[in-house]
Short mmCIF file of C-alpha atoms and ligand atoms in Angstrom, two decimals:
data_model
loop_
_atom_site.label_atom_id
_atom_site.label_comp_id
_atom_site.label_asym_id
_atom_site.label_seq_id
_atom_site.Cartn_x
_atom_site.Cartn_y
_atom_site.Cartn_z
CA UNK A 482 65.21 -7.72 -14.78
CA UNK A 483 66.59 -7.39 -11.15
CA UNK A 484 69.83 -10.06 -10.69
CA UNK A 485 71.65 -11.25 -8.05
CA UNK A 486 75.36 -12.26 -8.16
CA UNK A 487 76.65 -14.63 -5.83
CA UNK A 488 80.03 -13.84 -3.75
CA UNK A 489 81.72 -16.53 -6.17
CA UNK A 490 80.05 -14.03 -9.47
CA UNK A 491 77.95 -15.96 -10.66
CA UNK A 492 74.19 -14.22 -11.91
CA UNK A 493 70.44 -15.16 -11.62
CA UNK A 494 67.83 -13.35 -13.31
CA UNK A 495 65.14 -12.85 -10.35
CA UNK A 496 61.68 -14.69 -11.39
CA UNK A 497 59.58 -14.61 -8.40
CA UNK A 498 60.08 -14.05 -4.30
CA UNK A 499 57.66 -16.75 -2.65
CA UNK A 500 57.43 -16.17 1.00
CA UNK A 501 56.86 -18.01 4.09
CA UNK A 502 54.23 -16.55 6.69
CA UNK A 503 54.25 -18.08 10.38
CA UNK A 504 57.05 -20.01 9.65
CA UNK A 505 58.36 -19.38 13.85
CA UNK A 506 55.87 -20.55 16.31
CA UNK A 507 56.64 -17.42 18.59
CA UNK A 508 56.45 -15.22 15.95
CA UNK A 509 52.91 -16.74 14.82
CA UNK A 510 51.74 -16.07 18.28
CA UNK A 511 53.25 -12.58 19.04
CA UNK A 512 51.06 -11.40 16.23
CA UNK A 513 47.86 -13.76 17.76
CA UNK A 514 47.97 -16.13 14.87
CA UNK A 515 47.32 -19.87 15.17
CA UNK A 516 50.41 -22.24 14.13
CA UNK A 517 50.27 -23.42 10.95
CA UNK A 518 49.64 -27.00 9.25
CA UNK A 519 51.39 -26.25 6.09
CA UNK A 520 53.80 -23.68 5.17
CA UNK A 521 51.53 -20.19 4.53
CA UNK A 522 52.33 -19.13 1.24
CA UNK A 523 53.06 -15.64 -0.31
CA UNK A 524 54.40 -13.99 -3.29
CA UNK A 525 56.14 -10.51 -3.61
CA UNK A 526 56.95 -9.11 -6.96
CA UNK A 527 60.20 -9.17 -8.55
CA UNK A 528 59.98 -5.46 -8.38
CA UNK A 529 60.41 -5.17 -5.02
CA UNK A 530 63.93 -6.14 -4.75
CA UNK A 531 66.46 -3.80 -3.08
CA UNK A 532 70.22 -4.97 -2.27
CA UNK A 533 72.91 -4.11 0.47
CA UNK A 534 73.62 -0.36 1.27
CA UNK A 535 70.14 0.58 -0.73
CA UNK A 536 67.50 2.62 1.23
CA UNK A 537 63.91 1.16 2.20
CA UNK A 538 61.73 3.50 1.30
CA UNK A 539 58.08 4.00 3.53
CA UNK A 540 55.20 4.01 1.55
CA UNK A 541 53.15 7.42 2.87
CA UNK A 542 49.95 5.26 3.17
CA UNK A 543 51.26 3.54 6.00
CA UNK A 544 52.32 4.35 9.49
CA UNK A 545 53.24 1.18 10.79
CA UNK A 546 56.06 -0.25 8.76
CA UNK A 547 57.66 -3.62 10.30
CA UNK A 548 60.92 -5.33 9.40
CA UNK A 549 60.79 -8.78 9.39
CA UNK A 550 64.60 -10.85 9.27
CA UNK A 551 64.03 -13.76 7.44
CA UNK A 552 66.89 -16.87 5.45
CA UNK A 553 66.97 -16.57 2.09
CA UNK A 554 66.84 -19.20 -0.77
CA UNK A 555 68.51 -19.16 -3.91
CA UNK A 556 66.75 -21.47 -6.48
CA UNK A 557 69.19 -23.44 -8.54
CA UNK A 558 67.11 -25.47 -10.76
CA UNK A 559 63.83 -25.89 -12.11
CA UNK A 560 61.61 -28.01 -9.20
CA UNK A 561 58.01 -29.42 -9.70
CA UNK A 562 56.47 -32.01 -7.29
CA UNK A 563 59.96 -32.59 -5.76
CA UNK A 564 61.01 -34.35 -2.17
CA UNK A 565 62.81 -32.71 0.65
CA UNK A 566 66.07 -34.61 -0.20
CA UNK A 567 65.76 -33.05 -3.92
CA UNK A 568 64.64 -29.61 -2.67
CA UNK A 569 67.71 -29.28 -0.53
CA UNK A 570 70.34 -29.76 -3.83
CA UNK A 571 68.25 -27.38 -5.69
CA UNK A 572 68.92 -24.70 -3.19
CA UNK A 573 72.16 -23.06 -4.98
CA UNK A 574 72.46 -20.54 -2.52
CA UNK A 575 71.85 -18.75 0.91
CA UNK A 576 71.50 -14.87 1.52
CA UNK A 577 69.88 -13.30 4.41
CA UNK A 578 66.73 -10.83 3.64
CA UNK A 579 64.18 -8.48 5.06
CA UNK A 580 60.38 -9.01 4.64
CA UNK A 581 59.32 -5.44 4.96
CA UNK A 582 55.35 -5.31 6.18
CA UNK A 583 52.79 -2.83 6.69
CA UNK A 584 51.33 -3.90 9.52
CA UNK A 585 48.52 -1.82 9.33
CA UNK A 586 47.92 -1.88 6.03
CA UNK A 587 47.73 -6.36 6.68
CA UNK A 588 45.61 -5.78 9.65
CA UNK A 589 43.19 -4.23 7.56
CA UNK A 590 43.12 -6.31 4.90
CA UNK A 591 43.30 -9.41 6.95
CA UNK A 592 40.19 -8.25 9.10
CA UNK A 593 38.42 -8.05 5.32
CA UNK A 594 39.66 -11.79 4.48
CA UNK A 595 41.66 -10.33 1.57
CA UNK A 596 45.15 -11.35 0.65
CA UNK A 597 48.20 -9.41 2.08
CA UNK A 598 49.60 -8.33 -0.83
CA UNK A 599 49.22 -4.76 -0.81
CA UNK A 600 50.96 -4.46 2.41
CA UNK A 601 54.01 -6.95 1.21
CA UNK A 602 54.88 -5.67 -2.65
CA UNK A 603 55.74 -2.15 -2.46
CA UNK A 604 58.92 -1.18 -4.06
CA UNK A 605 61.88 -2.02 -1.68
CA UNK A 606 59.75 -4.41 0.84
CA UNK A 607 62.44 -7.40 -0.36
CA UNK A 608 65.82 -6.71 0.48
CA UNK A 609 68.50 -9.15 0.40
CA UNK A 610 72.23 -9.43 1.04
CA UNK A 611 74.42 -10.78 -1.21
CA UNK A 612 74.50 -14.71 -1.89
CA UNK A 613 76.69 -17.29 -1.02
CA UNK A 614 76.58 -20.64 -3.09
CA UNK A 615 75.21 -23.64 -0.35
CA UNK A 616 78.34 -25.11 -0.87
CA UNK A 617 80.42 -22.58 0.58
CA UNK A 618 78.07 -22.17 3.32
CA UNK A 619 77.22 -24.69 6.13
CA UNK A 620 73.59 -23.60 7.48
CA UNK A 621 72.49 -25.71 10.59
CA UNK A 622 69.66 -25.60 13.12
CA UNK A 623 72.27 -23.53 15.68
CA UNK A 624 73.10 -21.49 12.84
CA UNK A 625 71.85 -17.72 14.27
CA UNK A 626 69.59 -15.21 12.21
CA UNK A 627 69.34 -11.93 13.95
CA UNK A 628 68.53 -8.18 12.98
CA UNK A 629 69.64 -5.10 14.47
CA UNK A 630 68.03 -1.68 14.49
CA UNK A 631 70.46 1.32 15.47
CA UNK A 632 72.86 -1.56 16.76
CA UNK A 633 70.16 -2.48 19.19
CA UNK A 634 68.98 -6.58 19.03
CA UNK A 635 65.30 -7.02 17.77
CA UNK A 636 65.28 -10.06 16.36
CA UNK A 637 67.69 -13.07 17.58
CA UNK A 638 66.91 -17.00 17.25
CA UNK A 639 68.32 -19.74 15.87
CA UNK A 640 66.99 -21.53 12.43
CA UNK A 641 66.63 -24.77 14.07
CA UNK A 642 63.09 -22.83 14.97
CA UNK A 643 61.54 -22.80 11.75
CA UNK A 644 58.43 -25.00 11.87
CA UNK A 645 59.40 -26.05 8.39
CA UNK A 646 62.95 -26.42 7.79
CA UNK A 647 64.01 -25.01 4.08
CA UNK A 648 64.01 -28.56 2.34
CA UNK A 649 60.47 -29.33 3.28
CA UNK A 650 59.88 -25.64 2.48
CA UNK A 651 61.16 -26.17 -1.25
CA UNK A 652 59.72 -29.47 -1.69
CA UNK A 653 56.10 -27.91 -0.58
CA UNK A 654 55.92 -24.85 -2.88
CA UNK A 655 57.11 -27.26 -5.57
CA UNK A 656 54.28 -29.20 -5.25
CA UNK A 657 51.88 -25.92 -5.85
CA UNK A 658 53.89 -23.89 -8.42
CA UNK A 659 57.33 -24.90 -10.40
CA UNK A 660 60.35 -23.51 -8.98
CA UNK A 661 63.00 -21.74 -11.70
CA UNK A 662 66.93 -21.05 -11.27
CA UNK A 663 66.89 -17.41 -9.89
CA UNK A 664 63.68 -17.59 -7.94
CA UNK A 665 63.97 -16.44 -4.18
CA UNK A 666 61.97 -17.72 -1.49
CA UNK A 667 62.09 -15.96 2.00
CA UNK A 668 61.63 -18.52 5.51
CA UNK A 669 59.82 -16.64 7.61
CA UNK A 670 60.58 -14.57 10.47
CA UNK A 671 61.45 -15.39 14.30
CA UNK A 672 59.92 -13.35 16.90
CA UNK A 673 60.73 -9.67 17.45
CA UNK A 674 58.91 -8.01 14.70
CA UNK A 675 58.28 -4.14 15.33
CA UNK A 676 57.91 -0.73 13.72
CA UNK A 677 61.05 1.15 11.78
CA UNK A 678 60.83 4.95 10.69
CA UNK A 679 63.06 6.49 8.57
CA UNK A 680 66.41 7.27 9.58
CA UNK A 681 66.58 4.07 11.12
CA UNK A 682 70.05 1.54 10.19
CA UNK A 683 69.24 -2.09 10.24
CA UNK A 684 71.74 -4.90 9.96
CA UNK A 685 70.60 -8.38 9.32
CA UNK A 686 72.83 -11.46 10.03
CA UNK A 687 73.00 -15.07 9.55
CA UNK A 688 76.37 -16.22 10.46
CA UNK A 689 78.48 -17.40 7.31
CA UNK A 690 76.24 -15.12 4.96
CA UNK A 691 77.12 -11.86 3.92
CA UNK A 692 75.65 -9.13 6.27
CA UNK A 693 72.87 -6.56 5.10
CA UNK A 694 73.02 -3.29 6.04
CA UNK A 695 69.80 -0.74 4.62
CA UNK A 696 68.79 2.77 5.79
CA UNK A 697 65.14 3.74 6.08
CA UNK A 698 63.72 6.70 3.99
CA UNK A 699 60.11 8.31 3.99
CA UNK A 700 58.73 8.55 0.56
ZN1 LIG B 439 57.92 -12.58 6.44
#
């Protein structure tokens, strides 16, 4: 099983990565999708985890990988049917991740009205930095997340953006599937989403999280 340790040591056995789609009202719209009423829901495998200074690795089937910067949770405790105010102390932790998409691969499948999760679970599409525990770690709507390719800015916006803040976030998937101590849940991504090829460095960043730095590599 894939496990996380938090900067303070302490481990999580990863259950399951639920994800946030169109969770940035620019980013909804750069990619012609309406904003949403609820919080879009998706799940990536466990599998798919990768960690700091690991590689990304392209699938060959697709020629239009995207990165996508995204907040990450850390679930503390078990959650069903829970309220924002109980969703926010079950968050135990904060890391900072990348969504990796294949964009055409989505496009596709979207056009076809079938879910995205062939272009979301390949191996490596989830990588996260290392986790800080939410109480050594102040997270606020100023709080910046951005991403860097080659040291150039692609994605830069504060969290205050999210359409759904991560309390109502937590208290929503709780109300459709229970939430257990190691699961991850990804935000959603601001605006800036584009193509990476291999080679390519990216550094994500949320200030007062651990940065992530991953490589690109064709399979
Ligand atoms: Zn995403």
């Amino acid at each position: 099983m894939n496990a996380i340790t938090t900067t303070t040591g302490e481990q999580y056995g990863v259950g399951k990565i639920v994800c946030v789609g169109r969770n940035y009202a620019a980013h909804a719209k750069e990619l012609g999708n309406e904003v949403p009423e609820f919080p879009l829901i998706f799940i990536k495998p466990a599998s798919a985890l990768i960690f700091d200074g690991m590689s990304i690795i392209k699938p060959a089937y697709s020629d239009d990988m995207h990165h996508e910067v995204e907040l990450v949770l850390l679930i503390g405790k078990n959650l069903k049917n829970v309220g924002p105010e109980e969703a926010q102390k079950g968050i135990a932790g904060y890391g900072v991740g990348l969504d990796m998409t294949l964009r055409d691969v989505q496009n596709e499948l979207k056009k076809k009205g079938h879910p995205w999760t062939i272009a979301k679970c390949f191996d490596t599409s989830a990588a996260v930095s290392d986790f800080i525990l939410s109480k050594h770690c102040s997270i606020t709507p100023e709080t910046r997340i951005s991403l860097t390719v080659n040291g150039v800015v692609r994605q830069d916006a504060p969290l205050g953006l999210m359409l759904f803040d991560p309390a109502k976030v937590v208290s929503y998937i709780s109300q459709k599937m229970t939430l257990e101590p190691g699961d991850l849940i990804f935000t959603g991504t601001p605006e800036g989403v584009a193509k990476v090829v291999p080679g390519d460095i990216l550094s994500a960043k949320v200030a007062g999280i651990p940065e992530l730095r991953v490589k690109v590599e064709a399979e």
